[in-house]
PDB file of C-alpha atoms in Angstrom:
ATOM      1  CA  ALA D1146     100.595-161.389  66.314  1.00 63.00           C
ATOM      2  CA  ILE D1147      98.666-160.631  63.180  1.00 72.00           C
ATOM      3  CA  THR D1148      94.997-161.406  63.420  1.00 74.00           C
ATOM      4  CA  LEU D1149      92.149-160.959  60.995  1.00 74.00           C
ATOM      5  CA  ARG D1150      89.580-160.524  63.728  1.00 75.00           C
ATOM      6  CA  PHE D1151      88.438-157.143  64.990  1.00 71.00           C
ATOM      7  CA  GLN D1152      88.975-157.197  68.749  1.00 74.00           C
ATOM      8  CA  ARG D1153      87.699-153.765  69.723  1.00 76.00           C
ATOM      9  CA  GLU D1154      84.421-152.441  70.993  1.00 84.00           C
ATOM     10  CA  TRP D1155      82.074-150.987  68.388  1.00 84.00           C
ATOM     11  CA  GLY D1156      82.518-147.520  69.881  1.00 88.00           C
ATOM     12  CA  PHE D1157      86.102-147.436  68.602  1.00 87.00           C
ATOM     13  CA  LEU D1158      84.972-148.456  65.132  1.00 85.00           C
ATOM     14  CA  LEU D1159      82.239-145.830  65.132  1.00 90.00           C
ATOM     15  CA  TYR D1160      84.768-143.173  66.267  1.00 89.00           C
ATOM     16  CA  ALA D1161      87.174-144.123  63.471  1.00 87.00           C
ATOM     17  CA  LEU D1162      84.423-144.157  60.834  1.00 90.00           C
ATOM     18  CA  VAL D1163      83.131-140.749  61.939  1.00 92.00           C
ATOM     19  CA  LEU D1164      86.664-139.305  61.715  1.00 89.00           C
ATOM     20  CA  VAL D1165      87.163-140.795  58.248  1.00 90.00           C
ATOM     21  CA  ALA D1166      83.790-139.471  57.059  1.00 92.00           C
ATOM     22  CA  ILE D1167      84.452-135.958  58.382  1.00 91.00           C
ATOM     23  CA  SER D1168      87.993-135.988  56.977  1.00 86.00           C
ATOM     24  CA  ALA D1169      86.582-136.792  53.547  1.00 89.00           C
ATOM     25  CA  VAL D1170      84.748-133.456  53.653  1.00 88.00           C
ATOM     26  CA  ASN D1171      86.986-131.289  55.878  1.00 82.00           C
ATOM     27  CA  HIS D1172      90.681-131.516  54.922  1.00 76.00           C
ATOM     28  CA  LYS D1173      92.931-132.502  57.852  1.00 77.00           C
ATOM     29  CA  PHE D1174      90.051-132.403  60.355  1.00 82.00           C
ATOM     30  CA  TYR D1175      91.836-134.656  62.839  1.00 83.00           C
ATOM     31  CA  CYS D1176      95.032-132.581  62.735  1.00 78.00           C
ATOM     32  CA  ARG D1177      93.159-129.316  63.196  1.00 75.00           C
ATOM     33  CA  TYR D1178      90.588-130.155  65.850  1.00 80.00           C
ATOM     34  CA  VAL D1179      91.264-133.494  67.565  1.00 83.00           C
ATOM     35  CA  CYS D1180      95.016-134.144  67.617  1.00 82.00           C
ATOM     36  CA  PRO D1181      96.620-133.193  70.953  1.00 84.00           C
ATOM     37  CA  LEU D1182      99.891-132.347  69.188  1.00 81.00           C
ATOM     38  CA  GLY D1183      98.082-129.818  67.005  1.00 71.00           C
ATOM     39  CA  ALA D1184      96.508-128.233  70.070  1.00 72.00           C
ATOM     40  CA  GLY D1185      99.884-128.167  71.782  1.00 76.00           C
ATOM     41  CA  LEU D1186     101.463-126.432  68.794  1.00 71.00           C
ATOM     42  CA  ALA D1187      98.627-123.895  68.535  1.00 72.00           C
ATOM     43  CA  ILE D1188      99.415-122.467  71.972  1.00 74.00           C
ATOM     44  CA  PRO D1189     102.950-121.265  71.130  1.00 73.00           C
ATOM     45  CA  ALA D1190     101.650-120.075  67.748  1.00 70.00           C
ATOM     46  CA  ARG D1191      99.588-117.486  69.615  1.00 73.00           C
ATOM     47  CA  LEU D1192     102.721-116.349  71.459  1.00 74.00           C
ATOM     48  CA  ARG D1193     104.759-116.142  68.279  1.00 68.00           C
ATOM     49  CA  LEU D1194     108.012-114.287  68.950  1.00 65.00           C
ATOM     50  CA  PHE D1195     109.588-114.758  65.542  1.00 64.00           C
ATOM     51  CA  ASP D1196     108.192-114.596  62.043  1.00 68.00           C
ATOM     52  CA  TRP D1197     109.688-117.799  60.613  1.00 71.00           C
ATOM     53  CA  LEU D1198     107.884-117.800  57.287  1.00 75.00           C
ATOM     54  CA  LYS D1199     109.129-115.243  54.790  1.00 73.00           C
ATOM     55  CA  ARG D1200     106.752-113.129  52.719  1.00 73.00           C
ATOM     56  CA  HIS D1201     107.377-110.414  50.124  1.00 68.00           C
ATOM     57  CA  ARG D1202     106.217-107.245  51.880  1.00 67.00           C
ATOM     58  CA  GLY D1203     103.473-105.585  49.870  1.00 67.00           C
ATOM     59  CA  ASP D1204     103.799-107.991  46.936  1.00 70.00           C
ATOM     60  CA  CYS D1205     102.282-111.123  48.473  1.00 73.00           C
ATOM     61  CA  GLY D1206      98.591-111.667  48.290  1.00 67.00           C
ATOM     62  CA  THR D1207      96.656-109.050  46.395  1.00 69.00           C
ATOM     63  CA  PRO D1208      97.799-109.613  42.797  1.00 72.00           C
ATOM     64  CA  CYS D1209      99.266-113.098  43.085  1.00 80.00           C
ATOM     65  CA  GLN D1210      97.349-115.619  45.250  1.00 84.00           C
ATOM     66  CA  ILE D1211      99.647-118.527  44.259  1.00 87.00           C
ATOM     67  CA  CYS D1212     100.591-119.400  47.845  1.00 85.00           C
ATOM     68  CA  ALA D1213      97.032-118.900  49.124  1.00 86.00           C
ATOM     69  CA  ASN D1214      95.635-121.229  46.455  1.00 87.00           C
ATOM     70  CA  GLU D1215      98.269-123.910  47.058  1.00 87.00           C
ATOM     71  CA  CYS D1216      97.997-123.934  50.866  1.00 87.00           C
ATOM     72  CA  GLU D1217      96.255-127.212  51.777  1.00 85.00           C
ATOM     73  CA  VAL D1218      94.975-125.965  55.132  1.00 83.00           C
ATOM     74  CA  ALA D1219      93.975-122.477  53.895  1.00 84.00           C
ATOM     75  CA  ALA D1220      96.297-120.783  56.386  1.00 85.00           C
ATOM     76  CA  ILE D1221      97.195-117.950  53.991  1.00 86.00           C
ATOM     77  CA  HIS D1222      94.751-115.045  53.742  1.00 85.00           C
ATOM     78  CA  PRO D1223      94.015-113.471  50.346  1.00 81.00           C
ATOM     79  CA  ASP D1224      96.071-110.426  51.363  1.00 80.00           C
ATOM     80  CA  GLY D1225      99.149-112.638  51.909  1.00 80.00           C
ATOM     81  CA  ARG D1226      99.183-112.852  55.725  1.00 82.00           C
ATOM     82  CA  ILE D1227      99.747-116.291  57.251  1.00 84.00           C
ATOM     83  CA  ASN D1228      97.465-117.406  60.071  1.00 83.00           C
ATOM     84  CA  ALA D1229      99.938-119.089  62.438  1.00 79.00           C
ATOM     85  CA  ASN D1230      97.138-120.894  64.302  1.00 77.00           C
ATOM     86  CA  GLU D1231      96.098-122.745  61.142  1.00 80.00           C
ATOM     87  CA  CYS D1232      99.556-123.218  59.597  1.00 82.00           C
ATOM     88  CA  HIS D1233     101.070-126.722  59.821  1.00 78.00           C
ATOM     89  CA  TYR D1234     104.494-125.506  58.696  1.00 80.00           C
ATOM     90  CA  CYS D1235     104.630-127.788  55.670  1.00 85.00           C
ATOM     91  CA  LEU D1236     106.784-125.047  54.045  1.00 87.00           C
ATOM     92  CA  ASP D1237     105.159-125.376  50.601  1.00 88.00           C
ATOM     93  CA  CYS D1238     104.665-121.597  50.582  1.00 86.00           C
ATOM     94  CA  GLN D1239     108.394-121.161  51.207  1.00 87.00           C
ATOM     95  CA  ILE D1240     109.230-123.318  48.197  1.00 89.00           C
ATOM     96  CA  THR D1241     107.033-121.067  46.066  1.00 87.00           C
ATOM     97  CA  TYR D1242     108.491-117.972  47.766  1.00 84.00           C
ATOM     98  CA  HIS D1243     112.014-118.859  46.616  1.00 86.00           C
ATOM     99  CA  ASP D1244     111.006-120.104  43.133  1.00 89.00           C
ATOM    100  CA  ASP D1245     112.023-117.520  40.536  1.00 88.00           C
ATOM    101  CA  GLN D1246     109.839-119.262  37.935  1.00 90.00           C
ATOM    102  CA  ARG D1247     106.535-119.003  39.854  1.00 88.00           C
ATOM    103  CA  CYS D1248     106.657-116.175  42.425  1.00 86.00           C
ATOM    104  CA  PRO D1249     105.980-112.794  40.718  1.00 84.00           C
ATOM    105  CA  PRO D1250     108.321-110.716  42.957  1.00 83.00           C
ATOM    106  CA  MET D1251     111.086-113.281  42.413  1.00 86.00           C
ATOM    107  CA  ILE D1252     110.423-113.295  38.647  1.00 88.00           C
ATOM    108  CA  LYS D1253     110.807-109.493  38.617  1.00 88.00           C
ATOM    109  CA  ARG D1254     114.033-109.774  40.600  1.00 88.00           C
ATOM    110  CA  ARG D1255     115.404-112.467  38.273  1.00 91.00           C
ATOM    111  CA  LYS D1256     114.562-110.448  35.152  1.00 93.00           C
ATOM    112  CA  ARG D1257     116.169-107.349  36.646  1.00 92.00           C
ATOM    113  CA  PHE D1258     119.313-109.364  37.446  1.00 92.00           C
ATOM    114  CA  GLU D1259     119.392-110.896  33.940  1.00 92.00           C
ATOM    115  CA  LYS D1260     118.988-107.467  32.349  1.00 92.00           C
ATOM    116  CA  ALA D1261     121.791-106.021  34.494  1.00 91.00           C
ATOM    117  CA  SER D1262     124.096-108.931  33.656  1.00 90.00           C
ATOM    118  CA  ARG D1263     123.380-108.529  29.909  1.00 88.00           C
ATOM    119  CA  LEU D1264     124.132-104.808  30.107  1.00 88.00           C
ATOM    120  CA  SER D1265     127.357-105.391  32.018  1.00 87.00           C
ATOM    121  CA  ARG D1266     128.556-107.953  29.450  1.00 82.00           C
ATOM    122  CA  GLY D1267     128.227-105.709  26.559  1.00 65.00           C
TER     123      GLY D1267
END
């Protein structure tokens, strides 16, 4: 049933208001520090057997910073490494990684391919 009355103790309201206030300042505070699912996912992240997220070896990070600036949870270091404990696997960095209009190594690869195709045509 839908009711317009608040039928909880004030402790619950205070808890919710504190979480909302902290989340206004610290992005995804609940997901990072309070959520049991996040804590459960952080444990296997420490025991990472596979490197799921692709990076351009040597090209990511230092000159570019696109992925690091776009990462909402700041899981990408300035040198291009991904901190698996902070990463939420939203895959936004992978979209940028495969975008040949935004990722500098992919732009170089695309231009090299276009130049080779122009030379082969004539």
